[in-house]
Amino acid sequence: MEGAHFLLVYALLALASSIAFASDPGPLQDFCAATNDPSTGVLLNGRLCKDPKLTTVNDFTFSGLNIRADTSNQFGFNITFAIIDEFPGVNTLGISTARIDFAANGGLNPLHLHPRASEALVCMEGTLYAGFVTALPEYRLFAKILRPGDAFVFPQGLIHFQLNVGKTDAVAFASFNSQNPGVIRVAESTFGANPPIASKVLAKSFQLDRDTVHQLQNKFGGNQDIDLEMIVANLFDEL
Ligand SMILES: *[C@@H]1O[C@H](CO)[C@@H](O)[C@H](O)[C@H]1NC(C)=O
């Protein structure tokens, strides 16, 4: 009987604690356009809010998402974010948006994740191969070819990508359930960390030799490796 009671309480507690907040906290007032000028700021929630009397419709408007951005970079893609930094009206609302342009024949939004948001992506032009990978232990890939009008969701924090597999430029629009979704690109955050992660860590993590790691570090960060052995040796000398 005691045991059954304990189990019941345990089950109820487990249920209660599974109710987690999956997006930014809800707004505490109708609106709160962001300002970087503390002298015009009031009512703190998220970013500092601009004095409502000074807030205009322009704070709630972002223009230029119709403009194709330059994709002549190594990945052949470009992302135009309308998030808190560029779009003060989203402050405290838990939403933001972006346009993604892909060059014809292989433009890639490389492997990345958003630490603070799930993403809904709508393919507007072209043909995209998009997917995400689940967490340990399955690392299951969910991937699909998207045509104009197709939407795809990428769950918060999971690694995902979009590749233009068509012969024409492609464009997609993304929405996030955060005013500041954050972006972590897998290659840049590991091989381009600043200061660099010691190549010993990278070589063993990715099961590569150190020359390959140095090549990747040069490509993604331009950072010199740090001499971990020397740092450790000096540490023992000091002891
Ligand atoms: C993205 O496009 C903008 C506008 O065309 C351009 O100024 C910027 O340099 C581009 N960024 C990259 C990484 O290509």
CSV table of C-alpha atoms and ligand atoms in Angstrom, one decimal:
chain,number,residue,atom,x,y,z
A,1,MET,CA,0.0,0.0,0.0
A,2,GLU,CA,2.8,2.4,1.0
A,3,GLY,CA,4.6,1.5,-2.3
A,4,ALA,CA,1.4,2.2,-4.4
A,5,HIS,CA,1.1,5.6,-2.7
A,6,PHE,CA,4.6,6.5,-3.4
A,7,LEU,CA,4.3,5.4,-7.0
A,8,LEU,CA,1.2,7.6,-7.4
A,9,VAL,CA,2.8,10.7,-6.0
A,10,TYR,CA,5.9,10.0,-8.1
A,11,ALA,CA,3.8,9.7,-11.3
A,12,LEU,CA,2.0,13.0,-10.5
A,13,LEU,CA,5.3,14.8,-9.8
A,14,ALA,CA,6.7,13.5,-13.1
A,15,LEU,CA,3.6,14.7,-15.0
A,16,ALA,CA,3.8,18.2,-13.4
A,17,SER,CA,7.5,18.6,-14.1
A,18,SER,CA,7.1,17.6,-17.8
A,19,ILE,CA,5.2,20.9,-18.4
A,20,ALA,CA,8.1,22.9,-19.8
A,21,PHE,CA,8.3,26.3,-21.4
A,22,ALA,CA,9.2,25.7,-25.0
A,23,SER,CA,9.5,29.3,-26.2
A,24,ASP,CA,10.2,32.8,-24.9
A,25,PRO,CA,8.2,33.9,-21.9
A,26,GLY,CA,4.9,35.5,-22.8
A,27,PRO,CA,4.6,39.3,-23.3
A,28,LEU,CA,3.9,41.3,-20.1
A,29,GLN,CA,2.2,44.1,-22.0
A,30,ASP,CA,0.7,44.7,-25.5
A,31,PHE,CA,4.1,45.6,-27.0
A,32,CYS,CA,7.6,46.5,-26.2
A,33,ALA,CA,9.7,47.7,-29.2
A,34,ALA,CA,13.4,47.5,-28.3
A,35,THR,CA,15.7,50.4,-27.8
A,36,ASN,CA,19.4,50.5,-27.2
A,37,ASP,CA,19.2,54.0,-25.7
A,38,PRO,CA,18.6,53.7,-21.9
A,39,SER,CA,17.5,57.3,-21.7
A,40,THR,CA,14.4,56.5,-23.8
A,41,GLY,CA,13.7,53.1,-22.2
A,42,VAL,CA,11.0,52.0,-19.7
A,43,LEU,CA,9.3,48.8,-18.7
A,44,LEU,CA,12.0,46.1,-18.8
A,45,ASN,CA,11.0,42.7,-20.3
A,46,GLY,CA,13.5,41.0,-22.6
A,47,ARG,CA,15.3,43.9,-24.3
A,48,LEU,CA,14.9,47.4,-22.8
A,49,CYS,CA,11.6,48.7,-24.1
A,50,LYS,CA,11.3,52.0,-25.9
A,51,ASP,CA,9.0,54.6,-24.2
A,52,PRO,CA,5.5,53.7,-25.6
A,53,LYS,CA,5.0,57.4,-26.5
A,54,LEU,CA,8.0,57.2,-28.7
A,55,THR,CA,7.1,53.9,-30.3
A,56,THR,CA,5.9,54.1,-33.9
A,57,VAL,CA,4.6,51.7,-36.6
A,58,ASN,CA,8.1,51.5,-38.0
A,59,ASP,CA,9.2,49.5,-34.9
A,60,PHE,CA,6.7,46.8,-36.0
A,61,THR,CA,7.7,46.9,-39.7
A,62,PHE,CA,10.7,45.2,-41.4
A,63,SER,CA,11.2,45.8,-45.2
A,64,GLY,CA,13.4,44.1,-47.7
A,65,LEU,CA,12.4,40.4,-47.5
A,66,ASN,CA,11.5,40.6,-51.2
A,67,ILE,CA,15.1,41.3,-52.1
A,68,ARG,CA,17.4,38.5,-53.2
A,69,ALA,CA,20.6,38.6,-51.2
A,70,ASP,CA,24.1,37.9,-52.5
A,71,THR,CA,24.8,34.2,-52.5
A,72,SER,CA,28.3,34.4,-54.1
A,73,ASN,CA,30.1,32.9,-51.0
A,74,GLN,CA,31.6,29.5,-50.3
A,75,PHE,CA,28.2,27.9,-49.4
A,76,GLY,CA,26.1,29.7,-52.0
A,77,PHE,CA,23.5,30.9,-49.6
A,78,ASN,CA,22.5,34.0,-47.7
A,79,ILE,CA,20.1,34.5,-44.8
A,80,THR,CA,18.3,37.8,-44.1
A,81,PHE,CA,17.2,37.8,-40.5
A,82,ALA,CA,14.3,39.9,-39.2
A,83,ILE,CA,15.0,39.1,-35.5
A,84,ILE,CA,15.3,41.3,-32.4
A,85,ASP,CA,18.5,43.0,-33.6
A,86,GLU,CA,16.9,44.3,-36.8
A,87,PHE,CA,13.2,44.2,-35.9
A,88,PRO,CA,12.6,45.9,-32.5
A,89,GLY,CA,8.9,45.3,-32.5
A,90,VAL,CA,9.3,41.5,-31.9
A,91,ASN,CA,10.8,42.2,-28.4
A,92,THR,CA,8.9,40.0,-25.9
A,93,LEU,CA,6.6,38.4,-28.5
A,94,GLY,CA,8.5,35.1,-28.9
A,95,ILE,CA,8.6,35.2,-32.7
A,96,SER,CA,10.9,36.3,-35.6
A,97,THR,CA,11.4,35.6,-39.3
A,98,ALA,CA,14.0,35.3,-42.0
A,99,ARG,CA,14.5,34.9,-45.8
A,100,ILE,CA,17.0,32.4,-47.1
A,101,ASP,CA,18.4,32.6,-50.6
A,102,PHE,CA,20.1,29.6,-52.2
A,103,ALA,CA,22.3,29.8,-55.4
A,104,ALA,CA,21.4,27.4,-58.2
A,105,ASN,CA,23.1,24.0,-58.4
A,106,GLY,CA,24.0,23.3,-54.8
A,107,GLY,CA,23.6,26.5,-52.6
A,108,LEU,CA,23.6,25.1,-49.0
A,109,ASN,CA,22.4,26.4,-45.7
A,110,PRO,CA,25.1,24.3,-43.9
A,111,LEU,CA,24.5,22.0,-40.9
A,112,HIS,CA,23.4,24.2,-38.0
A,113,LEU,CA,21.0,24.4,-35.0
A,114,HIS,CA,19.0,27.1,-33.2
A,115,PRO,CA,19.5,26.8,-29.4
A,116,ARG,CA,16.4,28.8,-28.6
A,117,ALA,CA,13.8,28.1,-31.3
A,118,SER,CA,12.0,25.6,-33.4
A,119,GLU,CA,11.7,26.7,-37.1
A,120,ALA,CA,9.0,26.5,-39.7
A,121,LEU,CA,10.4,26.8,-43.2
A,122,VAL,CA,8.3,27.4,-46.3
A,123,CYS,CA,9.9,26.8,-49.8
A,124,MET,CA,8.7,29.6,-52.1
A,125,GLU,CA,10.9,29.0,-55.2
A,126,GLY,CA,13.1,26.2,-56.4
A,127,THR,CA,13.8,22.7,-55.0
A,128,LEU,CA,15.4,22.1,-51.6
A,129,TYR,CA,16.6,18.9,-49.9
A,130,ALA,CA,15.9,19.7,-46.2
A,131,GLY,CA,16.3,17.6,-43.1
A,132,PHE,CA,17.1,17.3,-39.4
A,133,VAL,CA,18.7,14.6,-37.2
A,134,THR,CA,17.3,13.6,-33.8
A,135,ALA,CA,19.3,13.2,-30.7
A,136,LEU,CA,21.1,10.2,-29.2
A,137,PRO,CA,20.6,7.2,-29.3
A,138,GLU,CA,18.9,7.0,-32.7
A,139,TYR,CA,20.4,10.0,-34.6
A,140,ARG,CA,17.4,9.5,-37.0
A,141,LEU,CA,17.4,11.6,-40.2
A,142,PHE,CA,14.1,13.1,-41.3
A,143,ALA,CA,14.7,14.5,-44.8
A,144,LYS,CA,12.6,15.4,-47.8
A,145,ILE,CA,12.7,17.3,-51.1
A,146,LEU,CA,10.7,20.5,-50.8
A,147,ARG,CA,8.9,22.2,-53.8
A,148,PRO,CA,7.3,25.6,-53.8
A,149,GLY,CA,4.5,25.7,-51.2
A,150,ASP,CA,5.9,22.9,-49.1
A,151,ALA,CA,6.6,23.6,-45.4
A,152,PHE,CA,9.0,21.8,-43.0
A,153,VAL,CA,9.5,22.1,-39.3
A,154,PHE,CA,12.9,21.8,-37.6
A,155,PRO,CA,12.6,21.0,-33.8
A,156,GLN,CA,14.4,23.3,-31.4
A,157,GLY,CA,18.1,22.5,-30.9
A,158,LEU,CA,18.3,19.7,-33.6
A,159,ILE,CA,20.9,19.8,-36.3
A,160,HIS,CA,19.4,20.6,-39.7
A,161,PHE,CA,20.2,21.8,-43.3
A,162,GLN,CA,18.7,22.8,-46.6
A,163,LEU,CA,20.4,22.2,-50.0
A,164,ASN,CA,19.3,23.6,-53.3
A,165,VAL,CA,19.1,20.5,-55.6
A,166,GLY,CA,17.6,22.5,-58.5
A,167,LYS,CA,19.1,24.2,-61.5
A,168,THR,CA,17.6,27.5,-60.6
A,169,ASP,CA,18.0,29.8,-57.5
A,170,ALA,CA,15.8,28.9,-54.6
A,171,VAL,CA,14.2,31.0,-51.8
A,172,ALA,CA,12.6,30.0,-48.5
A,173,PHE,CA,11.1,31.9,-45.6
A,174,ALA,CA,11.6,30.8,-42.0
A,175,SER,CA,9.7,31.6,-38.8
A,176,PHE,CA,11.0,31.0,-35.3
A,177,ASN,CA,9.3,30.8,-31.9
A,178,SER,CA,11.9,33.1,-30.4
A,179,GLN,CA,12.8,36.8,-30.9
A,180,ASN,CA,16.4,35.6,-30.9
A,181,PRO,CA,16.7,32.0,-32.1
A,182,GLY,CA,20.5,31.9,-32.2
A,183,VAL,CA,22.5,30.1,-34.8
A,184,ILE,CA,25.2,27.5,-34.1
A,185,ARG,CA,26.9,26.2,-37.3
A,186,VAL,CA,28.5,22.8,-36.7
A,187,ALA,CA,31.7,23.3,-38.7
A,188,GLU,CA,32.3,26.9,-37.7
A,189,SER,CA,31.6,26.4,-34.0
A,190,THR,CA,34.0,23.4,-33.8
A,191,PHE,CA,36.8,24.2,-36.3
A,192,GLY,CA,36.3,28.0,-36.1
A,193,ALA,CA,36.1,28.5,-32.3
A,194,ASN,CA,37.9,31.6,-31.1
A,195,PRO,CA,40.2,31.0,-29.4
A,196,PRO,CA,40.6,27.6,-31.1
A,197,ILE,CA,39.7,24.3,-29.5
A,198,ALA,CA,43.0,22.3,-29.2
A,199,SER,CA,43.4,20.1,-32.2
A,200,LYS,CA,43.9,17.1,-29.9
A,201,VAL,CA,40.2,17.4,-28.9
A,202,LEU,CA,39.0,17.9,-32.5
A,203,ALA,CA,41.1,15.1,-33.9
A,204,LYS,CA,39.8,12.6,-31.4
A,205,SER,CA,36.2,13.9,-31.5
A,206,PHE,CA,36.0,13.6,-35.3
A,207,GLN,CA,38.5,10.7,-35.6
A,208,LEU,CA,40.8,12.7,-37.9
A,209,ASP,CA,44.5,13.2,-38.0
A,210,ARG,CA,45.9,16.5,-36.8
A,211,ASP,CA,46.9,17.8,-40.3
A,212,THR,CA,43.3,17.4,-41.5
A,213,VAL,CA,42.1,19.2,-38.3
A,214,HIS,CA,44.6,22.1,-39.0
A,215,GLN,CA,43.3,22.4,-42.6
A,216,LEU,CA,39.7,22.6,-41.3
A,217,GLN,CA,40.7,25.1,-38.6
A,218,ASN,CA,42.3,27.3,-41.3
A,219,LYS,CA,39.2,27.0,-43.5
A,220,PHE,CA,36.6,27.8,-40.9
A,221,GLY,CA,38.4,30.1,-38.4
A,222,GLY,CA,41.7,31.0,-39.8
A,223,ASN,CA,42.8,30.4,-36.2
A,224,GLN,CA,46.2,28.9,-35.3
A,225,ASP,CA,46.0,25.8,-33.2
A,226,ILE,CA,46.9,26.1,-29.5
A,227,ASP,CA,49.8,24.0,-28.2
A,228,LEU,CA,47.9,22.1,-25.5
A,229,GLU,CA,51.0,19.9,-24.7
A,230,MET,CA,53.1,23.1,-24.0
A,231,ILE,CA,50.4,24.6,-21.8
A,232,VAL,CA,50.1,21.4,-19.8
A,233,ALA,CA,53.9,21.0,-19.6
A,234,ASN,CA,54.3,24.6,-18.3
A,235,LEU,CA,51.6,23.9,-15.8
A,236,PHE,CA,53.4,21.0,-14.3
A,237,ASP,CA,56.7,23.0,-14.4
A,238,GLU,CA,55.0,25.6,-12.2
A,239,LEU,CA,53.8,23.0,-9.6
B,1,LIG,C1,24.3,38.6,-47.9
B,1,LIG,O1,23.7,39.5,-48.7
B,1,LIG,C2,23.9,40.8,-48.3
B,1,LIG,C3,23.1,41.7,-49.2
B,1,LIG,O2,23.1,41.3,-50.6
B,1,LIG,C4,25.4,41.1,-48.5
B,1,LIG,O3,25.7,42.5,-48.1
B,1,LIG,C5,26.2,40.2,-47.6
B,1,LIG,O4,27.6,40.4,-47.8
B,1,LIG,C6,25.8,38.7,-47.9
B,1,LIG,N1,26.5,37.9,-47.0
B,1,LIG,C7,27.2,36.8,-47.3
B,1,LIG,C8,27.8,36.0,-46.2
B,1,LIG,O5,27.4,36.5,-48.5
